[in-house]
Amino acid sequence: VFLQLLGTIGDSKTIAIVLCLAEKLLDKGYTLWMDNFYNDPELAKFLKERKTDCVGTSRLNRKTVPNEIKKQKFSKGELCVMHSDHVTITKWCDKRVVSMISTYHKLEMVPCKTKQNEEILKPLCVVEYNNNMGGVDMRDQLLQSYLMEQKRGTKWYIKVFKRLLNVTVLNCYVIWKVSNPNSEHLHFRLTLVKELLERFQVGVPRKTSGRPST
């Protein structure tokens, strides 16, 4: 059903994924939190029309993002906000530029403490996004250096298996770190591989050089 609507809200496959997964949640007042891979102004507008709010980071290179937002350059602490059809686009500069799309928030700044215990003002949409999606972003950051599933030419179901395996290893590390707070991610993975090889490796006959004996 929703695939037929793509002509009116864009032809992106990522939009189709969101609509198909959220089909049973529409028209019930839910709020969807998503990262910049899926979020889009046209998608946000459509979801709002179906009584579903949408909050998430955004990629500025999307065609539906206004040029005024794309071209605006900021210094640290500056921001630009545009609002149309219940969709608010916020571009804010902290250590780096953060862009957000939300149908749940307007422009509202809230005080926050930095790691250096300094008080700064942040857009509420950024603060609440971090509270709701912080775990997902942290997972992606921890997996970024170990993306075994990105090898080209691999069948899609092999990639899915490798991704699930990779996330399982990460979950094991998170549990291990509770009782071993000084443990490093790389050391954990190397130790895991070493112990698995020691336990399950089958002896492989070595190749011999020279002519075979008769």
PDB file of C-alpha atoms in Angstrom:
ATOM      1  CA  VAL A   1       0.000   0.000   0.000  1.00  0.00           C
ATOM      2  CA  PHE A   2       2.657   2.508   1.034  1.00  0.00           C
ATOM      3  CA  LEU A   3       4.876   1.718  -1.945  1.00  0.00           C
ATOM      4  CA  GLN A   4       2.173   3.301  -4.114  1.00  0.00           C
ATOM      5  CA  LEU A   5       2.514   6.557  -2.157  1.00  0.00           C
ATOM      6  CA  LEU A   6       6.193   7.032  -2.927  1.00  0.00           C
ATOM      7  CA  GLY A   7       5.373   9.008  -6.038  1.00  0.00           C
ATOM      8  CA  THR A   8       3.880  11.738  -3.844  1.00  0.00           C
ATOM      9  CA  ILE A   9       6.519  11.841  -1.096  1.00  0.00           C
ATOM     10  CA  GLY A  10       9.695  10.833  -2.919  1.00  0.00           C
ATOM     11  CA  ASP A  11      11.184   7.762  -4.530  1.00  0.00           C
ATOM     12  CA  SER A  12      13.673   6.867  -1.799  1.00  0.00           C
ATOM     13  CA  LYS A  13      13.830   3.221  -0.768  1.00  0.00           C
ATOM     14  CA  THR A  14      14.582   4.352   2.779  1.00  0.00           C
ATOM     15  CA  ILE A  15      11.207   6.121   2.901  1.00  0.00           C
ATOM     16  CA  ALA A  16       9.547   2.870   1.809  1.00  0.00           C
ATOM     17  CA  ILE A  17      11.315   1.024   4.636  1.00  0.00           C
ATOM     18  CA  VAL A  18      10.051   3.491   7.254  1.00  0.00           C
ATOM     19  CA  LEU A  19       6.479   3.438   5.966  1.00  0.00           C
ATOM     20  CA  CYS A  20       6.322  -0.353   5.786  1.00  0.00           C
ATOM     21  CA  LEU A  21       7.757  -0.844   9.280  1.00  0.00           C
ATOM     22  CA  ALA A  22       5.598   1.886  10.820  1.00  0.00           C
ATOM     23  CA  GLU A  23       2.356   0.914   9.080  1.00  0.00           C
ATOM     24  CA  LYS A  24       0.642  -0.394  12.228  1.00  0.00           C
ATOM     25  CA  LEU A  25       1.809   2.586  14.306  1.00  0.00           C
ATOM     26  CA  LEU A  26       0.312   5.345  12.167  1.00  0.00           C
ATOM     27  CA  ASP A  27      -2.710   7.404  13.268  1.00  0.00           C
ATOM     28  CA  LYS A  28      -2.121   6.474  16.931  1.00  0.00           C
ATOM     29  CA  GLY A  29      -0.087   9.450  18.164  1.00  0.00           C
ATOM     30  CA  TYR A  30       3.332   7.769  18.309  1.00  0.00           C
ATOM     31  CA  THR A  31       6.671   9.553  17.849  1.00  0.00           C
ATOM     32  CA  LEU A  32       9.304   7.953  15.608  1.00  0.00           C
ATOM     33  CA  TRP A  33      12.974   8.595  16.398  1.00  0.00           C
ATOM     34  CA  MET A  34      15.381   7.945  13.540  1.00  0.00           C
ATOM     35  CA  ASP A  35      18.881   8.742  12.334  1.00  0.00           C
ATOM     36  CA  ASN A  36      19.909  10.698   9.251  1.00  0.00           C
ATOM     37  CA  PHE A  37      19.822   7.655   6.967  1.00  0.00           C
ATOM     38  CA  TYR A  38      16.011   7.660   7.049  1.00  0.00           C
ATOM     39  CA  ASN A  39      14.897  11.143   8.069  1.00  0.00           C
ATOM     40  CA  ASP A  40      13.588  13.461   5.365  1.00  0.00           C
ATOM     41  CA  PRO A  41      11.371  16.602   5.368  1.00  0.00           C
ATOM     42  CA  GLU A  42       8.804  15.082   3.003  1.00  0.00           C
ATOM     43  CA  LEU A  43       8.624  11.897   5.072  1.00  0.00           C
ATOM     44  CA  ALA A  44       8.208  13.963   8.248  1.00  0.00           C
ATOM     45  CA  LYS A  45       5.362  15.943   6.649  1.00  0.00           C
ATOM     46  CA  PHE A  46       3.586  12.753   5.546  1.00  0.00           C
ATOM     47  CA  LEU A  47       3.948  11.137   8.979  1.00  0.00           C
ATOM     48  CA  LYS A  48       2.556  14.256  10.667  1.00  0.00           C
ATOM     49  CA  GLU A  49      -0.502  14.066   8.414  1.00  0.00           C
ATOM     50  CA  ARG A  50      -0.943  10.515   9.733  1.00  0.00           C
ATOM     51  CA  LYS A  51      -0.851  11.733  13.367  1.00  0.00           C
ATOM     52  CA  THR A  52       2.697  10.462  13.843  1.00  0.00           C
ATOM     53  CA  ASP A  53       5.541  12.727  14.954  1.00  0.00           C
ATOM     54  CA  CYS A  54       9.057  12.327  13.646  1.00  0.00           C
ATOM     55  CA  VAL A  55      12.353  13.401  15.241  1.00  0.00           C
ATOM     56  CA  GLY A  56      15.873  12.738  14.016  1.00  0.00           C
ATOM     57  CA  THR A  57      19.112  13.966  12.551  1.00  0.00           C
ATOM     58  CA  SER A  58      19.153  14.898   8.884  1.00  0.00           C
ATOM     59  CA  ARG A  59      21.520  14.837   5.938  1.00  0.00           C
ATOM     60  CA  LEU A  60      21.886  18.327   4.527  1.00  0.00           C
ATOM     61  CA  ASN A  61      22.501  17.075   0.989  1.00  0.00           C
ATOM     62  CA  ARG A  62      18.915  15.890   0.557  1.00  0.00           C
ATOM     63  CA  LYS A  63      17.011  17.670  -2.212  1.00  0.00           C
ATOM     64  CA  THR A  64      14.115  18.474   0.113  1.00  0.00           C
ATOM     65  CA  VAL A  65      16.306  20.388   2.601  1.00  0.00           C
ATOM     66  CA  PRO A  66      16.051  24.162   1.899  1.00  0.00           C
ATOM     67  CA  ASN A  67      19.121  25.807   0.369  1.00  0.00           C
ATOM     68  CA  GLU A  68      19.029  28.473   3.092  1.00  0.00           C
ATOM     69  CA  ILE A  69      19.796  25.735   5.613  1.00  0.00           C
ATOM     70  CA  LYS A  70      22.384  23.992   3.434  1.00  0.00           C
ATOM     71  CA  LYS A  71      24.461  27.089   2.652  1.00  0.00           C
ATOM     72  CA  GLN A  72      24.351  28.738   6.066  1.00  0.00           C
ATOM     73  CA  LYS A  73      27.742  28.697   7.812  1.00  0.00           C
ATOM     74  CA  PHE A  74      28.042  28.974  11.569  1.00  0.00           C
ATOM     75  CA  SER A  75      30.452  29.521  14.380  1.00  0.00           C
ATOM     76  CA  LYS A  76      30.168  27.464  17.558  1.00  0.00           C
ATOM     77  CA  GLY A  77      26.888  28.093  19.371  1.00  0.00           C
ATOM     78  CA  GLU A  78      25.039  29.597  16.404  1.00  0.00           C
ATOM     79  CA  LEU A  79      21.937  28.068  14.850  1.00  0.00           C
ATOM     80  CA  CYS A  80      19.369  28.462  12.084  1.00  0.00           C
ATOM     81  CA  VAL A  81      15.757  27.235  12.255  1.00  0.00           C
ATOM     82  CA  MET A  82      13.114  26.968   9.515  1.00  0.00           C
ATOM     83  CA  HIS A  83       9.511  25.878  10.024  1.00  0.00           C
ATOM     84  CA  SER A  84       6.887  24.899   7.444  1.00  0.00           C
ATOM     85  CA  ASP A  85       3.860  22.556   7.407  1.00  0.00           C
ATOM     86  CA  HIS A  86       4.482  21.394  11.014  1.00  0.00           C
ATOM     87  CA  VAL A  87       8.076  20.432  10.089  1.00  0.00           C
ATOM     88  CA  THR A  88      10.944  22.196  11.889  1.00  0.00           C
ATOM     89  CA  ILE A  89      14.483  21.972  10.513  1.00  0.00           C
ATOM     90  CA  THR A  90      17.235  23.010  12.922  1.00  0.00           C
ATOM     91  CA  LYS A  91      20.907  23.456  12.065  1.00  0.00           C
ATOM     92  CA  TRP A  92      23.113  24.052  15.101  1.00  0.00           C
ATOM     93  CA  CYS A  93      26.872  24.264  15.521  1.00  0.00           C
ATOM     94  CA  ASP A  94      28.511  22.742  18.586  1.00  0.00           C
ATOM     95  CA  LYS A  95      31.866  21.032  18.066  1.00  0.00           C
ATOM     96  CA  ARG A  96      30.453  20.152  14.656  1.00  0.00           C
ATOM     97  CA  VAL A  97      27.314  21.007  12.725  1.00  0.00           C
ATOM     98  CA  VAL A  98      24.199  19.097  13.797  1.00  0.00           C
ATOM     99  CA  SER A  99      21.046  19.209  11.670  1.00  0.00           C
ATOM    100  CA  MET A 100      17.669  17.992  12.922  1.00  0.00           C
ATOM    101  CA  ILE A 101      14.192  17.450  11.486  1.00  0.00           C
ATOM    102  CA  SER A 102      11.283  17.364  13.924  1.00  0.00           C
ATOM    103  CA  THR A 103       7.506  17.638  13.877  1.00  0.00           C
ATOM    104  CA  TYR A 104       7.471  17.360  17.676  1.00  0.00           C
ATOM    105  CA  HIS A 105       9.639  20.369  18.569  1.00  0.00           C
ATOM    106  CA  LYS A 106       9.688  24.078  17.860  1.00  0.00           C
ATOM    107  CA  LEU A 107      12.676  26.305  18.609  1.00  0.00           C
ATOM    108  CA  GLU A 108      13.453  25.881  22.302  1.00  0.00           C
ATOM    109  CA  MET A 109      16.867  26.125  23.957  1.00  0.00           C
ATOM    110  CA  VAL A 110      17.656  24.422  27.265  1.00  0.00           C
ATOM    111  CA  PRO A 111      20.716  24.705  29.556  1.00  0.00           C
ATOM    112  CA  CYS A 112      23.064  21.700  29.639  1.00  0.00           C
ATOM    113  CA  LYS A 113      26.325  20.850  31.371  1.00  0.00           C
ATOM    114  CA  THR A 114      29.426  19.922  29.365  1.00  0.00           C
ATOM    115  CA  LYS A 115      32.040  17.384  30.460  1.00  0.00           C
ATOM    116  CA  GLN A 116      34.064  20.358  31.701  1.00  0.00           C
ATOM    117  CA  ASN A 117      31.066  21.343  33.880  1.00  0.00           C
ATOM    118  CA  GLU A 118      30.374  24.422  31.770  1.00  0.00           C
ATOM    119  CA  GLU A 119      26.780  25.445  31.131  1.00  0.00           C
ATOM    120  CA  ILE A 120      25.747  25.901  27.494  1.00  0.00           C
ATOM    121  CA  LEU A 121      22.444  26.205  25.649  1.00  0.00           C
ATOM    122  CA  LYS A 122      21.340  23.383  23.353  1.00  0.00           C
ATOM    123  CA  PRO A 123      18.252  22.964  21.173  1.00  0.00           C
ATOM    124  CA  LEU A 124      15.710  20.813  23.014  1.00  0.00           C
ATOM    125  CA  CYS A 125      15.324  18.590  19.944  1.00  0.00           C
ATOM    126  CA  VAL A 126      19.052  17.720  20.114  1.00  0.00           C
ATOM    127  CA  VAL A 127      18.916  16.972  23.847  1.00  0.00           C
ATOM    128  CA  GLU A 128      15.861  14.729  23.577  1.00  0.00           C
ATOM    129  CA  TYR A 129      17.243  12.996  20.484  1.00  0.00           C
ATOM    130  CA  ASN A 130      20.422  12.125  22.397  1.00  0.00           C
ATOM    131  CA  ASN A 131      18.333  10.827  25.311  1.00  0.00           C
ATOM    132  CA  ASN A 132      16.254   8.578  23.049  1.00  0.00           C
ATOM    133  CA  MET A 133      18.835   7.555  20.447  1.00  0.00           C
ATOM    134  CA  GLY A 134      22.085   7.775  22.379  1.00  0.00           C
ATOM    135  CA  GLY A 135      22.311   3.992  22.767  1.00  0.00           C
ATOM    136  CA  VAL A 136      21.854   3.411  19.042  1.00  0.00           C
ATOM    137  CA  ASP A 137      24.510   5.972  18.115  1.00  0.00           C
ATOM    138  CA  MET A 138      26.904   4.539  20.695  1.00  0.00           C
ATOM    139  CA  ARG A 139      26.412   1.052  19.237  1.00  0.00           C
ATOM    140  CA  ASP A 140      27.173   2.323  15.744  1.00  0.00           C
ATOM    141  CA  GLN A 141      30.316   4.078  16.978  1.00  0.00           C
ATOM    142  CA  LEU A 142      31.560   0.940  18.743  1.00  0.00           C
ATOM    143  CA  LEU A 143      30.944  -1.187  15.633  1.00  0.00           C
ATOM    144  CA  GLN A 144      32.443   1.320  13.196  1.00  0.00           C
ATOM    145  CA  SER A 145      35.974  -0.124  13.438  1.00  0.00           C
ATOM    146  CA  TYR A 146      34.810  -3.749  13.095  1.00  0.00           C
ATOM    147  CA  LEU A 147      32.367  -3.739  10.167  1.00  0.00           C
ATOM    148  CA  MET A 148      33.008  -7.270   8.926  1.00  0.00           C
ATOM    149  CA  GLU A 149      29.666  -7.163   7.075  1.00  0.00           C
ATOM    150  CA  GLN A 150      30.765  -4.472   4.594  1.00  0.00           C
ATOM    151  CA  LYS A 151      32.827  -6.696   2.311  1.00  0.00           C
ATOM    152  CA  ARG A 152      31.756  -6.205  -1.306  1.00  0.00           C
ATOM    153  CA  GLY A 153      30.390  -9.079  -3.335  1.00  0.00           C
ATOM    154  CA  THR A 154      28.944 -10.855  -0.303  1.00  0.00           C
ATOM    155  CA  LYS A 155      25.399 -12.214  -0.525  1.00  0.00           C
ATOM    156  CA  TRP A 156      22.884 -10.150   1.436  1.00  0.00           C
ATOM    157  CA  TYR A 157      21.974 -12.983   3.815  1.00  0.00           C
ATOM    158  CA  ILE A 158      25.649 -13.462   4.660  1.00  0.00           C
ATOM    159  CA  LYS A 159      25.857  -9.743   5.463  1.00  0.00           C
ATOM    160  CA  VAL A 160      22.812 -10.049   7.730  1.00  0.00           C
ATOM    161  CA  PHE A 161      24.390 -13.018   9.527  1.00  0.00           C
ATOM    162  CA  LYS A 162      27.688 -11.167   9.970  1.00  0.00           C
ATOM    163  CA  ARG A 163      25.870  -8.102  11.278  1.00  0.00           C
ATOM    164  CA  LEU A 164      23.975 -10.164  13.846  1.00  0.00           C
ATOM    165  CA  LEU A 165      27.203 -11.905  14.837  1.00  0.00           C
ATOM    166  CA  ASN A 166      28.979  -8.563  15.155  1.00  0.00           C
ATOM    167  CA  VAL A 167      26.228  -7.104  17.352  1.00  0.00           C
ATOM    168  CA  THR A 168      26.267 -10.270  19.486  1.00  0.00           C
ATOM    169  CA  VAL A 169      30.006  -9.853  20.087  1.00  0.00           C
ATOM    170  CA  LEU A 170      29.437  -6.205  21.009  1.00  0.00           C
ATOM    171  CA  ASN A 171      26.680  -7.165  23.466  1.00  0.00           C
ATOM    172  CA  CYS A 172      29.055  -9.671  25.070  1.00  0.00           C
ATOM    173  CA  TYR A 173      31.672  -6.941  25.418  1.00  0.00           C
ATOM    174  CA  VAL A 174      29.158  -4.583  27.049  1.00  0.00           C
ATOM    175  CA  ILE A 175      28.233  -7.277  29.602  1.00  0.00           C
ATOM    176  CA  TRP A 176      31.908  -8.137  30.185  1.00  0.00           C
ATOM    177  CA  LYS A 177      32.772  -4.476  30.748  1.00  0.00           C
ATOM    178  CA  VAL A 178      30.332  -4.263  33.670  1.00  0.00           C
ATOM    179  CA  SER A 179      32.628  -6.469  35.771  1.00  0.00           C
ATOM    180  CA  ASN A 180      35.821  -5.456  33.929  1.00  0.00           C
ATOM    181  CA  PRO A 181      35.535  -1.659  33.522  1.00  0.00           C
ATOM    182  CA  ASN A 182      39.123  -1.251  32.296  1.00  0.00           C
ATOM    183  CA  SER A 183      38.687  -3.738  29.456  1.00  0.00           C
ATOM    184  CA  GLU A 184      39.223  -2.328  25.940  1.00  0.00           C
ATOM    185  CA  HIS A 185      37.032  -3.278  22.996  1.00  0.00           C
ATOM    186  CA  LEU A 186      39.897  -4.369  20.734  1.00  0.00           C
ATOM    187  CA  HIS A 187      41.537  -6.454  23.470  1.00  0.00           C
ATOM    188  CA  PHE A 188      38.206  -8.185  24.172  1.00  0.00           C
ATOM    189  CA  ARG A 189      37.745  -9.128  20.508  1.00  0.00           C
ATOM    190  CA  LEU A 190      41.320 -10.372  20.131  1.00  0.00           C
ATOM    191  CA  THR A 191      41.008 -12.470  23.289  1.00  0.00           C
ATOM    192  CA  LEU A 192      37.681 -13.886  22.088  1.00  0.00           C
ATOM    193  CA  VAL A 193      39.153 -14.904  18.716  1.00  0.00           C
ATOM    194  CA  LYS A 194      42.196 -16.459  20.373  1.00  0.00           C
ATOM    195  CA  GLU A 195      40.110 -18.535  22.800  1.00  0.00           C
ATOM    196  CA  LEU A 196      37.712 -19.681  20.065  1.00  0.00           C
ATOM    197  CA  LEU A 197      40.635 -20.805  17.907  1.00  0.00           C
ATOM    198  CA  GLU A 198      42.259 -22.645  20.795  1.00  0.00           C
ATOM    199  CA  ARG A 199      39.022 -24.457  21.572  1.00  0.00           C
ATOM    200  CA  PHE A 200      37.644 -25.269  18.122  1.00  0.00           C
ATOM    201  CA  GLN A 201      40.509 -25.101  15.631  1.00  0.00           C
ATOM    202  CA  VAL A 202      40.993 -28.366  13.749  1.00  0.00           C
ATOM    203  CA  GLY A 203      44.502 -29.297  12.814  1.00  0.00           C
ATOM    204  CA  VAL A 204      45.247 -28.652   9.137  1.00  0.00           C
ATOM    205  CA  PRO A 205      48.002 -30.717   7.511  1.00  0.00           C
ATOM    206  CA  ARG A 206      50.887 -28.560   6.397  1.00  0.00           C
ATOM    207  CA  LYS A 207      51.900 -28.408   2.763  1.00  0.00           C
ATOM    208  CA  THR A 208      55.248 -29.992   2.048  1.00  0.00           C
ATOM    209  CA  SER A 209      57.615 -28.738  -0.605  1.00  0.00           C
ATOM    210  CA  GLY A 210      59.454 -30.920  -3.081  1.00  0.00           C
ATOM    211  CA  ARG A 211      58.400 -33.981  -5.011  1.00  0.00           C
ATOM    212  CA  PRO A 212      56.098 -36.481  -3.291  1.00  0.00           C
ATOM    213  CA  SER A 213      57.755 -39.722  -2.217  1.00  0.00           C
ATOM    214  CA  THR A 214      56.887 -42.916  -4.059  1.00  0.00           C
TER     215      THR A 214
END
